[in-house]
C-alpha positions as protocol buffer text, in pm:
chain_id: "A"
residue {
  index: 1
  type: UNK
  ca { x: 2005 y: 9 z: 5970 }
}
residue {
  index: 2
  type: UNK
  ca { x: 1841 y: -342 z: 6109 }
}
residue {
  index: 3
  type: UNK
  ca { x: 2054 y: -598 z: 6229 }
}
residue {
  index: 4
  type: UNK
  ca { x: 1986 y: -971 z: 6170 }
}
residue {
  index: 5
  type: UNK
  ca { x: 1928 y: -1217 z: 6464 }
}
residue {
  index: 6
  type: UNK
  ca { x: 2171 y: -1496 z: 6322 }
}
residue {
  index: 7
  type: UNK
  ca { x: 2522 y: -1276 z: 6342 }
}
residue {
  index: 8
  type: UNK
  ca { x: 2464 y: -922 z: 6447 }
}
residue {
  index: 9
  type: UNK
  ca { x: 2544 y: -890 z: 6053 }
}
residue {
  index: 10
  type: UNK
  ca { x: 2398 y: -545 z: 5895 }
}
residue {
  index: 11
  type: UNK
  ca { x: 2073 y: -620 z: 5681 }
}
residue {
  index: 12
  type: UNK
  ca { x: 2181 y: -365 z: 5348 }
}
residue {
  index: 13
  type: UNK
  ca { x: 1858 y: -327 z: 5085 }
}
residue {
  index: 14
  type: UNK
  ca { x: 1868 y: -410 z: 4760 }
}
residue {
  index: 15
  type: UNK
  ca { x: 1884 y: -145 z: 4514 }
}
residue {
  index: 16
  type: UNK
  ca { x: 1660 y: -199 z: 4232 }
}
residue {
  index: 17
  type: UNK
  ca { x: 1903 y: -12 z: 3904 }
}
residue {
  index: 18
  type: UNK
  ca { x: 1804 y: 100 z: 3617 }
}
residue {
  index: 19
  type: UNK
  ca { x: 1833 y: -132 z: 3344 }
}
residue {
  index: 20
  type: UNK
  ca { x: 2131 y: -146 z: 3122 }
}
residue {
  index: 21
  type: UNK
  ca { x: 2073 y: -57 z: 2761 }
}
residue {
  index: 22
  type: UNK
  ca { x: 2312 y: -202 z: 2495 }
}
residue {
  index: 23
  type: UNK
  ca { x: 2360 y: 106 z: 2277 }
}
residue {
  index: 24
  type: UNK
  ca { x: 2115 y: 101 z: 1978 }
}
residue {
  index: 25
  type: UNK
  ca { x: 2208 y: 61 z: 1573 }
}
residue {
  index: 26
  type: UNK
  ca { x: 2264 y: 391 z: 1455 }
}
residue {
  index: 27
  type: UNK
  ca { x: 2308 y: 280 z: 1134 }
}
residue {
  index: 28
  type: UNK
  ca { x: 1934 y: 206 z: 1094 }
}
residue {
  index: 29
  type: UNK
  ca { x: 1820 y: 198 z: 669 }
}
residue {
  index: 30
  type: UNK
  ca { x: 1516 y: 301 z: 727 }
}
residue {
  index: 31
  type: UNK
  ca { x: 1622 y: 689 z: 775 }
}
residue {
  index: 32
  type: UNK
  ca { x: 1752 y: 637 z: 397 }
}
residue {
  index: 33
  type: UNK
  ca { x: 1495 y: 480 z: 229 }
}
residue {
  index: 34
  type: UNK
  ca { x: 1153 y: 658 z: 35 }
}
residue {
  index: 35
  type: UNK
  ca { x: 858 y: 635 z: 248 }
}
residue {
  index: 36
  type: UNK
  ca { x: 517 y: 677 z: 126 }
}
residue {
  index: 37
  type: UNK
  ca { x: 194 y: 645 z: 332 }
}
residue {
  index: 38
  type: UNK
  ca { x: -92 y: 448 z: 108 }
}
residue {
  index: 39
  type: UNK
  ca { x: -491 y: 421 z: 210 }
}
residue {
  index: 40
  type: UNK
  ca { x: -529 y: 106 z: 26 }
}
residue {
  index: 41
  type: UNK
  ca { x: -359 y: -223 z: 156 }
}
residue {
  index: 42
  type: UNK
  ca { x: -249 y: -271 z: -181 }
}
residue {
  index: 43
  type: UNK
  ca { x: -199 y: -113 z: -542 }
}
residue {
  index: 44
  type: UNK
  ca { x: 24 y: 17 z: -779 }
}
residue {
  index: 45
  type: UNK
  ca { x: 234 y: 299 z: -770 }
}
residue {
  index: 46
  type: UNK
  ca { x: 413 y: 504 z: -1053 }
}
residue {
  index: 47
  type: UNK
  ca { x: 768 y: 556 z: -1029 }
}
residue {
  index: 48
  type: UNK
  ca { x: 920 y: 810 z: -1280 }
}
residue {
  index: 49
  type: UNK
  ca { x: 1224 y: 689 z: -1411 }
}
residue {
  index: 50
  type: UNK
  ca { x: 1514 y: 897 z: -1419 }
}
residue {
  index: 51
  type: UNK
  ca { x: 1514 y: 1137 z: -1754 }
}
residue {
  index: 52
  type: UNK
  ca { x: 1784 y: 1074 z: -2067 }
}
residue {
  index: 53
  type: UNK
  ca { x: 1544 y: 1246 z: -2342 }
}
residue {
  index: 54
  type: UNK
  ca { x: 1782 y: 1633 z: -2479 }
}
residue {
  index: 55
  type: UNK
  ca { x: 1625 y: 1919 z: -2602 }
}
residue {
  index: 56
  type: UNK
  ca { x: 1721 y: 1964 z: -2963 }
}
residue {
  index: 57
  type: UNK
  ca { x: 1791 y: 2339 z: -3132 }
}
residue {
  index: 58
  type: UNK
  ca { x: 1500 y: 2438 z: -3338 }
}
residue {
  index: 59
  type: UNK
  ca { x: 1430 y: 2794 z: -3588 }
}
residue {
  index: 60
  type: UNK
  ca { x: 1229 y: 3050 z: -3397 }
}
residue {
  index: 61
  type: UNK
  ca { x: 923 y: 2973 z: -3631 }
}
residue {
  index: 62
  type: UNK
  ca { x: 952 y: 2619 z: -3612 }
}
residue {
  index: 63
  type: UNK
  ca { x: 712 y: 2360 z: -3404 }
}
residue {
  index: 64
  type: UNK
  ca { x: 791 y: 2248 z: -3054 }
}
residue {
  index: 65
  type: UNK
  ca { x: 1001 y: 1918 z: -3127 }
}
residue {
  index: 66
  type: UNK
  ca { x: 885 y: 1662 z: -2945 }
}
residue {
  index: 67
  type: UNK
  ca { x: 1058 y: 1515 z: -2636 }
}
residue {
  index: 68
  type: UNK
  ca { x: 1088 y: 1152 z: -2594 }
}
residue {
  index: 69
  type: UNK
  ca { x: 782 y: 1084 z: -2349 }
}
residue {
  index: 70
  type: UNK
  ca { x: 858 y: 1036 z: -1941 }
}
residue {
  index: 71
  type: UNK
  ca { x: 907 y: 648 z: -1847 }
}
residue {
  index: 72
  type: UNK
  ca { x: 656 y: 534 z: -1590 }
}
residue {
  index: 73
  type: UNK
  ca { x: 659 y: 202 z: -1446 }
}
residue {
  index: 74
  type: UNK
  ca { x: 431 y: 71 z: -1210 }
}
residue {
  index: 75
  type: UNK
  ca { x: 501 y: -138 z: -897 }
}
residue {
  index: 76
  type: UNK
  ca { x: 267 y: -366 z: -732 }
}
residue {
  index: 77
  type: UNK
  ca { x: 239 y: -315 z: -334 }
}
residue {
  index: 78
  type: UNK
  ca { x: 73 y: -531 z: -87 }
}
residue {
  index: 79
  type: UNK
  ca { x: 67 y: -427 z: 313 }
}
residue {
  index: 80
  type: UNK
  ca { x: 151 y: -718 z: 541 }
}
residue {
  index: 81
  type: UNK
  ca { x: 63 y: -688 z: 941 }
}
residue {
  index: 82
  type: UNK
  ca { x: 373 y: -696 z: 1187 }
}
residue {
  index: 83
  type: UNK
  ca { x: 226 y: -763 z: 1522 }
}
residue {
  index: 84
  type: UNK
  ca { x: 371 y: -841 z: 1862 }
}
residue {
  index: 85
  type: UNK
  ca { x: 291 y: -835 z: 2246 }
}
residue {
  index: 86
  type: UNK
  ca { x: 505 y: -859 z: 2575 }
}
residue {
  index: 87
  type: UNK
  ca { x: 278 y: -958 z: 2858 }
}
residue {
  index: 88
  type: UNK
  ca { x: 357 y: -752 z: 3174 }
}
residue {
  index: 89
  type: UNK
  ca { x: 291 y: -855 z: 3543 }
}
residue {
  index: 90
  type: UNK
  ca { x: 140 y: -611 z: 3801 }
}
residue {
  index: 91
  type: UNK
  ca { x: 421 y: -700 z: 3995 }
}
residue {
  index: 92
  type: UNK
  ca { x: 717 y: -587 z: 3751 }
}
residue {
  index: 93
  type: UNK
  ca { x: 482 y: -239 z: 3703 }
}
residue {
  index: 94
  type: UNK
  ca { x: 553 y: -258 z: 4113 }
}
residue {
  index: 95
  type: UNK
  ca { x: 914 y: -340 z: 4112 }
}
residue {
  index: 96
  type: UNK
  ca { x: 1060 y: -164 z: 3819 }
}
residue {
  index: 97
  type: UNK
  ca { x: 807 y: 193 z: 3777 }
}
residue {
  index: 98
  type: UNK
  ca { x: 972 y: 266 z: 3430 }
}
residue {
  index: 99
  type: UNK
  ca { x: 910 y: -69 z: 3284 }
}
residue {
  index: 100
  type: UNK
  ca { x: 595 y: 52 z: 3067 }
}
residue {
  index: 101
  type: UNK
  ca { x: 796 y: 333 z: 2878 }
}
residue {
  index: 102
  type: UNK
  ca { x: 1134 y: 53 z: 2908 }
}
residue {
  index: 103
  type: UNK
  ca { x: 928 y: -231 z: 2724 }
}
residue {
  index: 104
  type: UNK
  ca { x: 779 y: 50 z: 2455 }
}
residue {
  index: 105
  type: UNK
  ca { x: 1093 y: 184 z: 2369 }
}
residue {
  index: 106
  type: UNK
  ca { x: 1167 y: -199 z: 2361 }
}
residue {
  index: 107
  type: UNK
  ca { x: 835 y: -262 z: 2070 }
}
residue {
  index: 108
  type: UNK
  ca { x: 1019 y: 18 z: 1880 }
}
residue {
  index: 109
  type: UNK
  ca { x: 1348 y: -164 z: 1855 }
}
residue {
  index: 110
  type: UNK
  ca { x: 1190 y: -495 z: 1747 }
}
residue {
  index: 111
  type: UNK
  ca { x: 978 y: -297 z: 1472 }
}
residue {
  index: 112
  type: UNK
  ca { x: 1325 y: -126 z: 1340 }
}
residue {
  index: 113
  type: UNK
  ca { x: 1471 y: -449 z: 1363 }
}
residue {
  index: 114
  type: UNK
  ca { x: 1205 y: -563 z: 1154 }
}
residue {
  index: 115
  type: UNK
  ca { x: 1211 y: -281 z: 940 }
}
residue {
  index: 116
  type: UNK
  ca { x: 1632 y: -301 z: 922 }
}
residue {
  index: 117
  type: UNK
  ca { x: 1615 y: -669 z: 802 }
}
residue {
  index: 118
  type: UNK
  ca { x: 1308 y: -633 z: 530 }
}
residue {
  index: 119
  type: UNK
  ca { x: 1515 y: -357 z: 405 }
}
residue {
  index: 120
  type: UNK
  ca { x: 1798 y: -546 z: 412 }
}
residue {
  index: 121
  type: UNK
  ca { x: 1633 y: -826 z: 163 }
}
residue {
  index: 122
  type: UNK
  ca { x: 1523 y: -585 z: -51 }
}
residue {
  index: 123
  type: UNK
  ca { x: 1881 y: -457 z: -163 }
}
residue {
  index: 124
  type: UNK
  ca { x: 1995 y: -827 z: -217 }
}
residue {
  index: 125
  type: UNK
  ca { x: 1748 y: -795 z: -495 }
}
residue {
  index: 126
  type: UNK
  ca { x: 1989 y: -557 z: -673 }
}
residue {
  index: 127
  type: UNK
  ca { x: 2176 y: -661 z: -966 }
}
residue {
  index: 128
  type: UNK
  ca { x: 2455 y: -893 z: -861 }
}
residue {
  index: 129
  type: UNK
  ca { x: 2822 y: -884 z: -886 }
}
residue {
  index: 130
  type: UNK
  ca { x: 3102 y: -1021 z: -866 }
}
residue {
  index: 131
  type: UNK
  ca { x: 3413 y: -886 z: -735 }
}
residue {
  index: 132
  type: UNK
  ca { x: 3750 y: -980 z: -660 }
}
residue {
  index: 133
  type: UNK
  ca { x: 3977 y: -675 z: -647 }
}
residue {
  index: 134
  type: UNK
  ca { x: 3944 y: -318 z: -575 }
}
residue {
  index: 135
  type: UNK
  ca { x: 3959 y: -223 z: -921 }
}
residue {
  index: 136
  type: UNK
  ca { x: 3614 y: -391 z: -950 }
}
residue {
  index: 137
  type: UNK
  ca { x: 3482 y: -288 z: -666 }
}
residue {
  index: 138
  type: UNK
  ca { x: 3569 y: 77 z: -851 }
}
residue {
  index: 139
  type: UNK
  ca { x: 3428 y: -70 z: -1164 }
}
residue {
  index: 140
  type: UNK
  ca { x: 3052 y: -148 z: -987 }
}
residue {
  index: 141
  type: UNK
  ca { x: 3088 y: 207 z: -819 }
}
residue {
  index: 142
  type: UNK
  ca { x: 3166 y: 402 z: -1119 }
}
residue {
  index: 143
  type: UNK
  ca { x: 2960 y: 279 z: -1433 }
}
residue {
  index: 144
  type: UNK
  ca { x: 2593 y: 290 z: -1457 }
}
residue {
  index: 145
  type: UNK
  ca { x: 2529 y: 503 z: -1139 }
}
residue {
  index: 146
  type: UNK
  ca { x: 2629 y: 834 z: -1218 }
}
residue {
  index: 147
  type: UNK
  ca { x: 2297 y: 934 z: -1225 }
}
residue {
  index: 148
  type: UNK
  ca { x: 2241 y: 863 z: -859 }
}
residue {
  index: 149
  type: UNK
  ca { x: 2414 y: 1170 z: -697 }
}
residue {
  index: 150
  type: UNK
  ca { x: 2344 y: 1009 z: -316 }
}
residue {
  index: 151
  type: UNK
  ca { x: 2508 y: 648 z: -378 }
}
residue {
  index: 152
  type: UNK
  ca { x: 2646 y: 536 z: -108 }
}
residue {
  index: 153
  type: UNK
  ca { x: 2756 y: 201 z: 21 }
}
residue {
  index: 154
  type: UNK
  ca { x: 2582 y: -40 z: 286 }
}
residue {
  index: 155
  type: UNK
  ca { x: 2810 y: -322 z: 410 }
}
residue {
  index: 156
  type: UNK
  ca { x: 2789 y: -637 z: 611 }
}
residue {
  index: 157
  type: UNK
  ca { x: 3024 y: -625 z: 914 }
}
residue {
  index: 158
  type: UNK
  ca { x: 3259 y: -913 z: 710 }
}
residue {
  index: 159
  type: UNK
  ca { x: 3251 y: -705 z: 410 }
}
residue {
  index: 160
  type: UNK
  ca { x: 3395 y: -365 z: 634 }
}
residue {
  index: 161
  type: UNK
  ca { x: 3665 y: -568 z: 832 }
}
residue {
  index: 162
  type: UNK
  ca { x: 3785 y: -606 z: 497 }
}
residue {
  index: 163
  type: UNK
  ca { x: 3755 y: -325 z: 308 }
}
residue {
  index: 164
  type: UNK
  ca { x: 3961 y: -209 z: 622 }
}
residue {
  index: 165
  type: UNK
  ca { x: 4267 y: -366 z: 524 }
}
residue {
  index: 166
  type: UNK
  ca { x: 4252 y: -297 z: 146 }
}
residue {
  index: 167
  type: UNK
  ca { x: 4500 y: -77 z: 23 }
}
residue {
  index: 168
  type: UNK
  ca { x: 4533 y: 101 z: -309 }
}
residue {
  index: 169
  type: UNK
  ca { x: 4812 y: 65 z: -558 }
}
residue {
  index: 170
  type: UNK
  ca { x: 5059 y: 312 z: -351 }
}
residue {
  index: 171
  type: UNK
  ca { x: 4961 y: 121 z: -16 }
}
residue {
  index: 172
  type: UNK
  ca { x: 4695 y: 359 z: 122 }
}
residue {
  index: 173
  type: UNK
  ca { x: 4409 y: 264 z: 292 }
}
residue {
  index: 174
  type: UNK
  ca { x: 4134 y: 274 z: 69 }
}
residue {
  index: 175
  type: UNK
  ca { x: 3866 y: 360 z: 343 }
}
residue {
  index: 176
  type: UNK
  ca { x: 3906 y: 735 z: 440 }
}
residue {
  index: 177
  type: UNK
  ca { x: 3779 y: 928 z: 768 }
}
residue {
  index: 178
  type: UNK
  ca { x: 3462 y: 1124 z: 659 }
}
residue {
  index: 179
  type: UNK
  ca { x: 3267 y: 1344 z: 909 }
}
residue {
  index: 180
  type: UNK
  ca { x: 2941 y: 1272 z: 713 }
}
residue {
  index: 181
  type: UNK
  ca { x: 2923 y: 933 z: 635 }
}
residue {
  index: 182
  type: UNK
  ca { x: 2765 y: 726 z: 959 }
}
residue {
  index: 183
  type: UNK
  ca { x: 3032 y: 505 z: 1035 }
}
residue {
  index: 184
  type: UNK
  ca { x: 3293 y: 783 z: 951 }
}
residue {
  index: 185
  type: UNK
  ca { x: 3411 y: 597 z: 705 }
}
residue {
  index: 186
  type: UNK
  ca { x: 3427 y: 700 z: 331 }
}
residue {
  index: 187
  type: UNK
  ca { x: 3537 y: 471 z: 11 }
}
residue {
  index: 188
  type: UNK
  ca { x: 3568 y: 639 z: -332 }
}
residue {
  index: 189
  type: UNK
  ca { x: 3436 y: 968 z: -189 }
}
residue {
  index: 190
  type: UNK
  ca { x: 3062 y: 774 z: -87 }
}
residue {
  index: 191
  type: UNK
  ca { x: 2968 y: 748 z: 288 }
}
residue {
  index: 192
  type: UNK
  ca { x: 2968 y: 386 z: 457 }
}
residue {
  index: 193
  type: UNK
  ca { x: 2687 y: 201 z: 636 }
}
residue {
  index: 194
  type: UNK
  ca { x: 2772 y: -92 z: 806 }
}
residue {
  index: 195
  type: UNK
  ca { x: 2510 y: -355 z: 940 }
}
residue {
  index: 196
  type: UNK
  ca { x: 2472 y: -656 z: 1058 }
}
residue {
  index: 197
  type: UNK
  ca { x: 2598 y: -963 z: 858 }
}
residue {
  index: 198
  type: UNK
  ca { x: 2262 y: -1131 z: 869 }
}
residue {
  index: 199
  type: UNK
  ca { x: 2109 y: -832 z: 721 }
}
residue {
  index: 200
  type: UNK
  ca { x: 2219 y: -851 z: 361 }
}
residue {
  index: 201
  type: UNK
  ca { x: 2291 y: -1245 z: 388 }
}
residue {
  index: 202
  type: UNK
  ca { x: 2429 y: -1511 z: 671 }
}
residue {
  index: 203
  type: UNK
  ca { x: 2727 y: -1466 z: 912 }
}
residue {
  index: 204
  type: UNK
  ca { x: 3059 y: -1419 z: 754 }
}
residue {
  index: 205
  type: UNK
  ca { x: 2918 y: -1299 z: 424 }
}
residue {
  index: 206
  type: UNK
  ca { x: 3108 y: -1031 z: 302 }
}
residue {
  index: 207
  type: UNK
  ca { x: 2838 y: -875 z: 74 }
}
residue {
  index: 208
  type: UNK
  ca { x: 2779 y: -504 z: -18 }
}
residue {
  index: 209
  type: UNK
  ca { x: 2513 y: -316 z: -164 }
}
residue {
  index: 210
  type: UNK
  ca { x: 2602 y: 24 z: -342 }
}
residue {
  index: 211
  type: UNK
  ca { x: 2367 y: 301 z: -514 }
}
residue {
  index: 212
  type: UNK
  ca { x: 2086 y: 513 z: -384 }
}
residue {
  index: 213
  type: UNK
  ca { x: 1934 y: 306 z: -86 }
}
residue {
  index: 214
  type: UNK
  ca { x: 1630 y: 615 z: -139 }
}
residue {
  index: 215
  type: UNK
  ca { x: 1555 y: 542 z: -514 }
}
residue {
  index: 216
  type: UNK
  ca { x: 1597 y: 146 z: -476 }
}
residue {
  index: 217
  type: UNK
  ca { x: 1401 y: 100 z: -190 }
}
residue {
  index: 218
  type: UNK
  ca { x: 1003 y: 185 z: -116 }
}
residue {
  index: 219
  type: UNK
  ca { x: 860 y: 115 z: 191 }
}
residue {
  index: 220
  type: UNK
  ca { x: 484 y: 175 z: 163 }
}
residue {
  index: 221
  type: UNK
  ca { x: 339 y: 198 z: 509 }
}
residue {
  index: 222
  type: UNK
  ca { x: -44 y: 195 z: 567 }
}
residue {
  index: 223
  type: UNK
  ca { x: -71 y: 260 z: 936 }
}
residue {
  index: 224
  type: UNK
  ca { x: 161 y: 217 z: 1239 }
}
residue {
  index: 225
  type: UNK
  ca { x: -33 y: 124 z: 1581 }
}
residue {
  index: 226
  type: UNK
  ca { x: 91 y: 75 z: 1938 }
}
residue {
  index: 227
  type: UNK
  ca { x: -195 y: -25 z: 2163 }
}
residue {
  index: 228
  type: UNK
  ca { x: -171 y: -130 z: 2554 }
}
residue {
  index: 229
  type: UNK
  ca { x: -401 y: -286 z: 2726 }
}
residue {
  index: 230
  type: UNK
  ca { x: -473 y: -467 z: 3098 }
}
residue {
  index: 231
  type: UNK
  ca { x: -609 y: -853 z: 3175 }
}
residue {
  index: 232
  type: UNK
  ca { x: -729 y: -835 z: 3514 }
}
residue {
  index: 233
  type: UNK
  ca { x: -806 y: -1215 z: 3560 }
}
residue {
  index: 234
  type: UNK
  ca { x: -389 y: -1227 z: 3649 }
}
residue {
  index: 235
  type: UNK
  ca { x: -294 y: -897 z: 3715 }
}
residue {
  index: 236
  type: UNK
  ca { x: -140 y: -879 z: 3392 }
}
residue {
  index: 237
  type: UNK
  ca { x: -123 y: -580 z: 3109 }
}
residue {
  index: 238
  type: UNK
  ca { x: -23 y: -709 z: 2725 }
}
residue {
  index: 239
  type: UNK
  ca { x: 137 y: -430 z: 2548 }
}
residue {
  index: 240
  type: UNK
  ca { x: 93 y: -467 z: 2226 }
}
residue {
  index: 241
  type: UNK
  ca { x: 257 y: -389 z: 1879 }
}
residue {
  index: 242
  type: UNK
  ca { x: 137 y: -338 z: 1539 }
}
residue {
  index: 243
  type: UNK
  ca { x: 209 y: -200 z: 1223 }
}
residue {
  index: 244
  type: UNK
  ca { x: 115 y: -231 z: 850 }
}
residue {
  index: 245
  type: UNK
  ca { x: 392 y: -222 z: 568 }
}
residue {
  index: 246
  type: UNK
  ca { x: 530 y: -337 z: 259 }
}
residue {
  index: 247
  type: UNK
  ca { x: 863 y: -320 z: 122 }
}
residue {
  index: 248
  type: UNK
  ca { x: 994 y: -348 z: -284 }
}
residue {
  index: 249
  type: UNK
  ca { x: 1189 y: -211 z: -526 }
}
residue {
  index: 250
  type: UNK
  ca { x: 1121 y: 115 z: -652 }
}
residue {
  index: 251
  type: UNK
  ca { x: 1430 y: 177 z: -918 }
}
residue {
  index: 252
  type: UNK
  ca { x: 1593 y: -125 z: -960 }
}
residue {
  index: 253
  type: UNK
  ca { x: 1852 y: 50 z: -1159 }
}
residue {
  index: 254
  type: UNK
  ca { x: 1982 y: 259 z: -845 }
}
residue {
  index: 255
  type: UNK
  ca { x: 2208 y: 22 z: -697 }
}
residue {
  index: 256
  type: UNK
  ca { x: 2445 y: -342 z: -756 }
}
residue {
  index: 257
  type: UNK
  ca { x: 2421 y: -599 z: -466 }
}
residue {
  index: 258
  type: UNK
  ca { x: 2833 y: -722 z: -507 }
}
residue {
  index: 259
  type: UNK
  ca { x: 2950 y: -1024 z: -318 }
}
residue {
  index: 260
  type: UNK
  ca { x: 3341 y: -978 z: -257 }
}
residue {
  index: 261
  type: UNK
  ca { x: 3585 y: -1318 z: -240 }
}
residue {
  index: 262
  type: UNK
  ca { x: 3939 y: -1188 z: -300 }
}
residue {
  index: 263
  type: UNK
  ca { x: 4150 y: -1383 z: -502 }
}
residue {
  index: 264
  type: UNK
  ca { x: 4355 y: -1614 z: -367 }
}
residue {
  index: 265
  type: UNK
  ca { x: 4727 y: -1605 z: -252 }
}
residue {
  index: 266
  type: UNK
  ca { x: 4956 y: -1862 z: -431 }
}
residue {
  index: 267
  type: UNK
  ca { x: 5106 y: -2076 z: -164 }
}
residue {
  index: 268
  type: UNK
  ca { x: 5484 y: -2026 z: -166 }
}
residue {
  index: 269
  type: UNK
  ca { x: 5663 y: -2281 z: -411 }
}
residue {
  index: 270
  type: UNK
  ca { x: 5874 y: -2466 z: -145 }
}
């Protein structure tokens, strides 16, 4: 190695390392929700409610009866434009080589982020409840969604670190290990999803949404773009983000948004 002039000290090189990655959300909505790709940036589309019509017993000569017609409602989309750019200097392309493919995985995050959170406001439009207990927390997850046979429940952060120290009436814990569910975490049988507080309200909230995240939520997508290009006034290359989505409820009977405030201890009488 080189020695300095000042002490006879050993000059030792910098390393440049690779840059550390916090881990990513693996518990990212958007792999449960219905997507559908649209060539208009904005419409209606038919969703087919789920069926309650029978079949009734008629004589072997008799006429077809008729079945109660299929329910179609219509929801309204409209694409809005997500767009974003990190500029990039010639001299971090120099310094760091993987910094392109670093800041593009980087673009992706920030669009599921974006995704995450729109998805997020969509299930607060759910029909609300109320719950104080685990008995109506079992109440919200057994009437009304029967139908939905891939309910499941997606919880703020708050709302798990509770539901972590409920117990049932013979003092066992009410969330169970599941190997399916993504947190591995089951309650009442239904996987778990936890996210970020601010996803489905503010910090501390201890809100919930359960149902079928895939019938409740559409996200209508018209195009998803990722463009890079160079400025070469300053040696500088913009890499650039966009993509084209909306996001609304498909089946708003597929799921309860419940906001959870157990009830209060007495204080002790003295």
């Amino acid at each position: 190695g080189s020695f300095s002039t000042a002490d006879g000290s050993m000059i030792i090189p910098t390393e440049i390392l690779d840059i550390y990655k916090q881990p990513k959300d693996t518990a990212q909505l958007a792999s449960y929700v219905t997507k559908m790709v649209v060539s208009t940036p904005s419409g209606t589309l038919p969703i087919l409610a789920k069926a309650t019509a029978q079949m009734t017993t008629a004589q072997e000569d008799a006429d077809n009866p008729l079945i109660e017609k299929p329910t179609l409602k219509e929801v309204a989309y409209k694409v809005q434009t997500y767009r974003g750019q990190l500029p990039i200097t010639w001299e971090m392309t120099k310094d760091y080589p993987g910094i392109v493919s670093l800041l593009s995985e980087y673009l992706q995050d920030i669009i599921s982020q974006t995704e995450q959170h729109k998805i997020g406001k969509v299930l607060q439009k759910a029909t609300a409840v109320t719950a104080t207990s685990t008995d109506d927390l079992k109440t919200a997850f057994n009437i009304g969604l029967t139908p939905y046979t891939d309910k499941l429940f997606v919880v703020t952060e708050s709302m798990y670190n509770v539901l972590d120290q409920l117990k049932d009436g013979n003092g066992r814990y009410l969330l169970q290990d599941s190997i399916t569910s993504a947190s591995g975490k089951s309650l009442f049988g239904a996987s778990v999803v936890i996210v970020a507080d601010d996803v489905l309200g503010a910090a501390g909230d201890t809100k919930m949404f359960v149902g079928s995240v895939k019938s409740f939520v559409l996200e209508v997508l018209k195009e998803n773009v990722a463009v890079e290009w160079v400025r070469n006034e300053s040696f500088t290359m913009n890499l650039a983000s966009a993509y084209r989505a909306d996001y609304i409820v498909a089946d708003d009977l597929a799921g309860k948004f419940i906001t959870f405030t157990p009830k209060s201890t007495p204080a002790p009488a003295k």
